[in-house]
PDB file of C-alpha atoms in Angstrom:
ATOM      1  CA  MET A   1       3.524  99.072  15.431  1.00 71.00           C
ATOM      2  CA  GLU A   2       4.319  98.661  19.055  1.00 93.00           C
ATOM      3  CA  LEU A   3       2.418  96.839  21.740  1.00 95.00           C
ATOM      4  CA  GLN A   4       0.519  99.694  23.267  1.00 95.00           C
ATOM      5  CA  GLU A   5      -0.951 100.449  19.324  1.00 96.00           C
ATOM      6  CA  ARG A   6      -1.840  97.024  18.723  1.00 96.00           C
ATOM      7  CA  LEU A   7      -3.758  96.481  22.097  1.00 97.00           C
ATOM      8  CA  ASP A   8      -5.477  99.651  21.152  1.00 97.00           C
ATOM      9  CA  GLU A   9      -6.424  98.726  17.729  1.00 97.00           C
ATOM     10  CA  VAL A  10      -7.987  95.293  19.006  1.00 98.00           C
ATOM     11  CA  ARG A  11      -9.764  97.107  21.751  1.00 98.00           C
ATOM     12  CA  ALA A  12     -11.078  99.522  19.041  1.00 98.00           C
ATOM     13  CA  ARG A  13     -11.947  96.663  16.926  1.00 98.00           C
ATOM     14  CA  ILE A  14     -13.910  94.953  19.698  1.00 98.00           C
ATOM     15  CA  SER A  15     -16.022  98.069  20.728  1.00 98.00           C
ATOM     16  CA  ALA A  16     -16.851  98.824  17.015  1.00 98.00           C
ATOM     17  CA  ALA A  17     -18.002  95.024  16.838  1.00 98.00           C
ATOM     18  CA  GLU A  18     -20.319  95.176  19.842  1.00 98.00           C
ATOM     19  CA  ARG A  19     -22.084  98.515  18.148  1.00 98.00           C
ATOM     20  CA  LEU A  20     -22.818  96.824  15.129  1.00 97.00           C
ATOM     21  CA  SER A  21     -24.060  93.945  16.910  1.00 96.00           C
ATOM     22  CA  GLY A  22     -26.148  96.282  18.806  1.00 97.00           C
ATOM     23  CA  ARG A  23     -24.477  95.093  22.105  1.00 96.00           C
ATOM     24  CA  PRO A  24     -23.718  97.309  25.013  1.00 96.00           C
ATOM     25  CA  ALA A  25     -20.304  98.764  25.022  1.00 96.00           C
ATOM     26  CA  GLY A  26     -17.843  96.657  27.662  1.00 96.00           C
ATOM     27  CA  SER A  27     -19.938  93.643  27.236  1.00 97.00           C
ATOM     28  CA  VAL A  28     -17.071  91.768  25.769  1.00 98.00           C
ATOM     29  CA  GLN A  29     -14.095  91.219  27.586  1.00 98.00           C
ATOM     30  CA  LEU A  30     -10.146  90.803  26.149  1.00 98.00           C
ATOM     31  CA  VAL A  31      -8.332  88.058  27.128  1.00 98.00           C
ATOM     32  CA  ALA A  32      -4.709  88.600  25.875  1.00 98.00           C
ATOM     33  CA  VAL A  33      -2.860  85.545  25.272  1.00 98.00           C
ATOM     34  CA  SER A  34       0.647  85.980  26.526  1.00 97.00           C
ATOM     35  CA  LYS A  35       1.575  82.251  25.922  1.00 96.00           C
ATOM     36  CA  THR A  36       5.678  81.682  24.878  1.00 94.00           C
ATOM     37  CA  PHE A  37       6.346  85.739  25.619  1.00 96.00           C
ATOM     38  CA  ASP A  38       8.271  86.173  29.141  1.00 96.00           C
ATOM     39  CA  ALA A  39       7.552  88.536  31.632  1.00 96.00           C
ATOM     40  CA  GLN A  40       9.243  91.398  30.152  1.00 96.00           C
ATOM     41  CA  ALA A  41       7.232  91.050  26.959  1.00 96.00           C
ATOM     42  CA  ILE A  42       4.018  91.252  29.098  1.00 97.00           C
ATOM     43  CA  ARG A  43       4.621  94.124  31.374  1.00 97.00           C
ATOM     44  CA  PRO A  44       4.313  96.751  28.419  1.00 96.00           C
ATOM     45  CA  ALA A  45       0.540  95.322  28.190  1.00 97.00           C
ATOM     46  CA  ILE A  46       0.065  95.196  31.885  1.00 98.00           C
ATOM     47  CA  ALA A  47       1.182  99.399  32.179  1.00 97.00           C
ATOM     48  CA  ALA A  48      -1.029  99.897  29.406  1.00 96.00           C
ATOM     49  CA  GLY A  49      -4.186  99.055  31.367  1.00 97.00           C
ATOM     50  CA  GLN A  50      -4.751  95.050  30.479  1.00 98.00           C
ATOM     51  CA  ARG A  51      -5.743  92.916  33.456  1.00 98.00           C
ATOM     52  CA  ILE A  52      -6.981  89.901  32.078  1.00 98.00           C
ATOM     53  CA  PHE A  53      -4.459  87.341  30.322  1.00 98.00           C
ATOM     54  CA  GLY A  54      -4.691  83.806  29.357  1.00 98.00           C
ATOM     55  CA  GLU A  55      -1.704  80.961  29.190  1.00 98.00           C
ATOM     56  CA  ASN A  56      -1.887  77.377  27.756  1.00 97.00           C
ATOM     57  CA  ARG A  57       0.383  76.025  30.285  1.00 97.00           C
ATOM     58  CA  VAL A  58       0.712  75.585  34.096  1.00 97.00           C
ATOM     59  CA  GLN A  59       4.641  74.708  34.105  1.00 96.00           C
ATOM     60  CA  GLU A  60       5.558  77.949  31.844  1.00 97.00           C
ATOM     61  CA  SER A  61       2.823  80.558  33.738  1.00 98.00           C
ATOM     62  CA  GLN A  62       4.280  78.954  36.947  1.00 97.00           C
ATOM     63  CA  GLY A  63       7.744  81.060  35.579  1.00 96.00           C
ATOM     64  CA  LYS A  64       6.388  84.486  35.349  1.00 97.00           C
ATOM     65  CA  TRP A  65       3.007  84.944  36.901  1.00 98.00           C
ATOM     66  CA  PRO A  66       3.310  85.016  40.470  1.00 97.00           C
ATOM     67  CA  GLN A  67       6.221  87.871  40.511  1.00 97.00           C
ATOM     68  CA  LEU A  68       3.606  89.499  37.669  1.00 98.00           C
ATOM     69  CA  LYS A  69       0.543  88.938  40.169  1.00 97.00           C
ATOM     70  CA  THR A  70       2.680  90.364  42.825  1.00 96.00           C
ATOM     71  CA  GLU A  71       3.956  93.402  41.080  1.00 96.00           C
ATOM     72  CA  THR A  72       0.286  94.388  39.751  1.00 97.00           C
ATOM     73  CA  PRO A  73      -2.753  93.135  41.721  1.00 93.00           C
ATOM     74  CA  GLY A  74      -6.210  92.602  40.378  1.00 96.00           C
ATOM     75  CA  ILE A  75      -4.493  90.830  37.395  1.00 98.00           C
ATOM     76  CA  GLU A  76      -7.003  87.827  36.156  1.00 98.00           C
ATOM     77  CA  LEU A  77      -5.046  85.117  34.804  1.00 98.00           C
ATOM     78  CA  HIS A  78      -7.174  82.316  32.706  1.00 98.00           C
ATOM     79  CA  LEU A  79      -5.701  78.716  31.823  1.00 98.00           C
ATOM     80  CA  ILE A  80      -7.170  78.315  28.011  1.00 98.00           C
ATOM     81  CA  GLY A  81      -4.713  75.517  27.298  1.00 97.00           C
ATOM     82  CA  PRO A  82      -5.264  71.557  28.422  1.00 95.00           C
ATOM     83  CA  LEU A  83      -5.010  70.684  31.839  1.00 97.00           C
ATOM     84  CA  GLN A  84      -3.310  66.901  32.748  1.00 94.00           C
ATOM     85  CA  SER A  85      -4.826  66.235  36.499  1.00 93.00           C
ATOM     86  CA  ASN A  86      -1.177  65.731  37.571  1.00 95.00           C
ATOM     87  CA  LYS A  87      -1.041  69.509  37.283  1.00 97.00           C
ATOM     88  CA  ALA A  88      -4.557  70.260  38.722  1.00 98.00           C
ATOM     89  CA  ALA A  89      -3.352  71.511  42.329  1.00 98.00           C
ATOM     90  CA  ASP A  90      -0.931  73.925  40.420  1.00 98.00           C
ATOM     91  CA  ALA A  91      -3.578  75.090  38.285  1.00 98.00           C
ATOM     92  CA  VAL A  92      -6.244  75.685  41.149  1.00 98.00           C
ATOM     93  CA  ALA A  93      -3.227  77.778  43.187  1.00 98.00           C
ATOM     94  CA  LEU A  94      -2.059  80.296  40.060  1.00 98.00           C
ATOM     95  CA  PHE A  95      -5.063  80.356  37.812  1.00 98.00           C
ATOM     96  CA  ASP A  96      -8.300  82.755  38.493  1.00 98.00           C
ATOM     97  CA  VAL A  97     -10.151  80.900  35.532  1.00 98.00           C
ATOM     98  CA  ILE A  98     -10.038  77.532  33.924  1.00 98.00           C
ATOM     99  CA  GLU A  99     -11.761  77.273  30.503  1.00 98.00           C
ATOM    100  CA  THR A 100     -10.543  73.598  29.559  1.00 98.00           C
ATOM    101  CA  VAL A 101     -12.515  71.284  31.830  1.00 98.00           C
ATOM    102  CA  ASP A 102     -13.396  68.858  29.178  1.00 97.00           C
ATOM    103  CA  ARG A 103     -13.289  65.353  31.302  1.00 97.00           C
ATOM    104  CA  GLU A 104     -14.858  64.008  34.172  1.00 97.00           C
ATOM    105  CA  LYS A 105     -11.347  62.934  35.539  1.00 97.00           C
ATOM    106  CA  ILE A 106      -9.963  66.770  35.525  1.00 98.00           C
ATOM    107  CA  ALA A 107     -13.199  67.690  36.820  1.00 98.00           C
ATOM    108  CA  ARG A 108     -12.870  65.872  39.702  1.00 98.00           C
ATOM    109  CA  ALA A 109      -9.565  66.932  40.534  1.00 98.00           C
ATOM    110  CA  ILE A 110     -10.221  70.430  40.383  1.00 98.00           C
ATOM    111  CA  ALA A 111     -13.119  69.966  42.635  1.00 98.00           C
ATOM    112  CA  ALA A 112     -10.712  68.279  44.946  1.00 98.00           C
ATOM    113  CA  GLU A 113      -8.442  70.731  44.764  1.00 98.00           C
ATOM    114  CA  MET A 114     -10.682  73.676  45.304  1.00 98.00           C
ATOM    115  CA  LYS A 115     -11.913  72.261  48.567  1.00 98.00           C
ATOM    116  CA  ARG A 116      -8.294  71.019  49.629  1.00 98.00           C
ATOM    117  CA  GLN A 117      -6.965  74.700  49.152  1.00 98.00           C
ATOM    118  CA  GLY A 118      -9.870  76.271  50.130  1.00 98.00           C
ATOM    119  CA  LYS A 119      -9.976  78.250  46.906  1.00 97.00           C
ATOM    120  CA  THR A 120     -12.444  79.170  44.228  1.00 96.00           C
ATOM    121  CA  VAL A 121     -11.660  78.879  40.534  1.00 98.00           C
ATOM    122  CA  ARG A 122     -14.133  80.101  37.900  1.00 98.00           C
ATOM    123  CA  LEU A 123     -14.835  77.332  35.519  1.00 98.00           C
ATOM    124  CA  TYR A 124     -15.586  76.877  31.681  1.00 98.00           C
ATOM    125  CA  VAL A 125     -16.190  73.741  29.889  1.00 98.00           C
ATOM    126  CA  GLN A 126     -14.540  73.202  26.870  1.00 98.00           C
ATOM    127  CA  VAL A 127     -16.649  72.116  23.793  1.00 98.00           C
ATOM    128  CA  ASN A 128     -15.436  70.562  20.735  1.00 98.00           C
ATOM    129  CA  SER A 129     -17.566  71.938  18.194  1.00 97.00           C
ATOM    130  CA  GLY A 130     -16.005  70.306  15.358  1.00 97.00           C
ATOM    131  CA  LEU A 131     -15.829  66.725  16.779  1.00 97.00           C
ATOM    132  CA  GLU A 132     -12.189  67.120  15.900  1.00 96.00           C
ATOM    133  CA  PRO A 133     -10.514  63.931  16.885  1.00 94.00           C
ATOM    134  CA  GLN A 134      -7.020  65.695  17.906  1.00 93.00           C
ATOM    135  CA  LYS A 135      -8.732  68.530  19.570  1.00 93.00           C
ATOM    136  CA  ALA A 136      -9.998  68.233  23.623  1.00 94.00           C
ATOM    137  CA  GLY A 137     -13.585  68.917  24.380  1.00 97.00           C
ATOM    138  CA  ILE A 138     -16.964  67.670  25.196  1.00 98.00           C
ATOM    139  CA  ALA A 139     -18.986  66.601  22.063  1.00 98.00           C
ATOM    140  CA  PRO A 140     -21.647  69.459  21.435  1.00 98.00           C
ATOM    141  CA  ALA A 141     -24.559  66.681  22.512  1.00 98.00           C
ATOM    142  CA  ASP A 142     -22.832  65.472  25.311  1.00 98.00           C
ATOM    143  CA  THR A 143     -22.069  68.960  26.780  1.00 98.00           C
ATOM    144  CA  PRO A 144     -25.460  69.401  28.850  1.00 98.00           C
ATOM    145  CA  ALA A 145     -25.335  66.489  30.292  1.00 98.00           C
ATOM    146  CA  PHE A 146     -21.596  66.830  31.575  1.00 98.00           C
ATOM    147  CA  VAL A 147     -22.651  70.377  32.859  1.00 98.00           C
ATOM    148  CA  GLY A 148     -24.918  68.582  34.800  1.00 98.00           C
ATOM    149  CA  PHE A 149     -23.118  66.449  36.513  1.00 98.00           C
ATOM    150  CA  CYS A 150     -20.218  68.901  37.260  1.00 98.00           C
ATOM    151  CA  ARG A 151     -22.869  71.056  38.762  1.00 98.00           C
ATOM    152  CA  ASN A 152     -25.306  68.188  40.485  1.00 97.00           C
ATOM    153  CA  GLU A 153     -22.094  65.442  41.502  1.00 97.00           C
ATOM    154  CA  LEU A 154     -19.183  67.394  42.036  1.00 98.00           C
ATOM    155  CA  GLY A 155     -20.931  70.812  43.334  1.00 97.00           C
ATOM    156  CA  LEU A 156     -18.798  72.960  40.608  1.00 97.00           C
ATOM    157  CA  SER A 157     -20.249  76.003  39.485  1.00 96.00           C
ATOM    158  CA  ILE A 158     -19.884  76.238  35.664  1.00 98.00           C
ATOM    159  CA  GLU A 159     -20.232  79.828  34.381  1.00 97.00           C
ATOM    160  CA  GLY A 160     -19.052  79.464  30.526  1.00 98.00           C
ATOM    161  CA  LEU A 161     -18.402  77.305  27.504  1.00 98.00           C
ATOM    162  CA  MET A 162     -15.298  77.663  25.427  1.00 98.00           C
ATOM    163  CA  CYS A 163     -14.588  76.749  22.214  1.00 98.00           C
ATOM    164  CA  ILE A 164     -11.591  76.444  19.243  1.00 97.00           C
ATOM    165  CA  PRO A 165     -13.658  75.961  15.759  1.00 97.00           C
ATOM    166  CA  PRO A 166     -11.677  73.720  13.087  1.00 96.00           C
ATOM    167  CA  ALA A 167      -8.954  76.368  11.670  1.00 92.00           C
ATOM    168  CA  GLU A 168     -10.231  75.552   7.759  1.00 92.00           C
ATOM    169  CA  GLU A 169     -13.714  75.940   8.687  1.00 96.00           C
ATOM    170  CA  ASN A 170     -16.195  79.057   8.883  1.00 97.00           C
ATOM    171  CA  PRO A 171     -15.963  80.037  12.824  1.00 97.00           C
ATOM    172  CA  GLY A 172     -19.524  81.215  12.696  1.00 98.00           C
ATOM    173  CA  PRO A 173     -21.788  78.137  12.635  1.00 98.00           C
ATOM    174  CA  HIS A 174     -19.689  76.763  15.614  1.00 98.00           C
ATOM    175  CA  PHE A 175     -20.252  80.040  17.539  1.00 98.00           C
ATOM    176  CA  ALA A 176     -23.703  80.235  16.884  1.00 98.00           C
ATOM    177  CA  LEU A 177     -23.641  76.404  18.013  1.00 98.00           C
ATOM    178  CA  LEU A 178     -21.776  77.258  21.568  1.00 98.00           C
ATOM    179  CA  ALA A 179     -24.241  79.722  21.935  1.00 98.00           C
ATOM    180  CA  LYS A 180     -27.243  77.465  21.390  1.00 98.00           C
ATOM    181  CA  ILE A 181     -25.481  74.769  23.935  1.00 98.00           C
ATOM    182  CA  ALA A 182     -24.845  77.566  26.564  1.00 98.00           C
ATOM    183  CA  GLY A 183     -28.699  78.375  26.501  1.00 97.00           C
ATOM    184  CA  GLU A 184     -29.483  74.890  26.860  1.00 97.00           C
ATOM    185  CA  CYS A 185     -26.735  74.673  29.849  1.00 97.00           C
ATOM    186  CA  ALA A 186     -28.041  77.801  31.389  1.00 96.00           C
ATOM    187  CA  VAL A 187     -24.774  78.978  31.510  1.00 97.00           C
ATOM    188  CA  GLU A 188     -24.012  82.975  30.630  1.00 95.00           C
ATOM    189  CA  ARG A 189     -20.619  83.290  28.993  1.00 98.00           C
ATOM    190  CA  LEU A 190     -18.880  82.466  26.312  1.00 98.00           C
ATOM    191  CA  SER A 191     -15.099  82.281  25.407  1.00 98.00           C
ATOM    192  CA  MET A 192     -14.949  82.240  21.823  1.00 98.00           C
ATOM    193  CA  GLY A 193     -13.060  84.107  19.058  1.00 97.00           C
ATOM    194  CA  MET A 194      -9.241  84.296  18.616  1.00 97.00           C
ATOM    195  CA  SER A 195      -6.779  86.764  16.693  1.00 95.00           C
ATOM    196  CA  GLY A 196      -8.340  86.054  12.993  1.00 94.00           C
ATOM    197  CA  ASP A 197     -11.649  85.596  14.124  1.00 97.00           C
ATOM    198  CA  TYR A 198     -12.583  87.524  17.365  1.00 98.00           C
ATOM    199  CA  GLU A 199     -14.776  90.185  15.808  1.00 97.00           C
ATOM    200  CA  THR A 200     -17.239  87.449  14.435  1.00 98.00           C
ATOM    201  CA  ALA A 201     -17.258  85.860  17.716  1.00 98.00           C
ATOM    202  CA  VAL A 202     -18.592  89.443  19.327  1.00 98.00           C
ATOM    203  CA  ALA A 203     -21.273  89.319  16.480  1.00 97.00           C
ATOM    204  CA  PHE A 204     -22.383  85.383  17.982  1.00 98.00           C
ATOM    205  CA  GLY A 205     -22.525  86.497  21.671  1.00 98.00           C
ATOM    206  CA  ALA A 206     -18.940  86.093  22.890  1.00 98.00           C
ATOM    207  CA  THR A 207     -18.357  87.362  26.517  1.00 98.00           C
ATOM    208  CA  SER A 208     -14.719  87.097  26.115  1.00 98.00           C
ATOM    209  CA  VAL A 209     -12.055  86.708  23.097  1.00 98.00           C
ATOM    210  CA  ARG A 210      -8.938  85.284  23.459  1.00 98.00           C
ATOM    211  CA  VAL A 211      -6.155  87.315  21.189  1.00 98.00           C
ATOM    212  CA  GLY A 212      -2.600  86.761  21.336  1.00 97.00           C
ATOM    213  CA  SER A 213      -0.570  87.653  18.057  1.00 95.00           C
ATOM    214  CA  ALA A 214      -2.610  90.271  17.252  1.00 96.00           C
ATOM    215  CA  ILE A 215      -1.444  91.847  20.193  1.00 97.00           C
ATOM    216  CA  PHE A 216       2.160  90.655  21.115  1.00 96.00           C
ATOM    217  CA  GLY A 217       3.126  89.864  17.612  1.00 90.00           C
ATOM    218  CA  ALA A 218       3.996  86.508  15.704  1.00 83.00           C
ATOM    219  CA  ARG A 219       5.322  83.531  18.042  1.00 75.00           C
TER     220      ARG A 219
END
């Protein structure tokens, strides 16, 4: 199956999940996760009309996205992997959305860089819904306070929450938990769901799903 066909299938399945959930058509954005794929592999997705992409690493992204963004205006690039504070300047310069704000130090670094660069980047807080010690993210119980800190102490506008459920668990309860916390925090956007569970995420209120291998193939 060619990339265009895989992309069309993912889009169709998102649309079907929207209908099944009684949600308006187009209410869920597709973030095509292009990590580990080079510019040449990404261009067919751009040619097929995809404009929102996700990457895990700042340095890798710097090697391909400045040129791709120049070639095609209107691309929206999301950082969906962990961010180190020493990469905050590069991340703010390149990305349109950072989905992995997960600790006070990185929130402060992002705030300082946005002020220094005169650029506003849209921000999500990453929630460690499964309390996994090896995984980044704010504990669910601590998320409202952290969002409040970002808003009130740093003047950051937090528009969404993001989570990555434990691989071996049913993702539904984790998606439901994220939606509940979003209500408590008064944030409107939920980034949840990947290639194996994005239809479930749509049913639980995802406003964006992060799909990589189902579009680009195995890494």
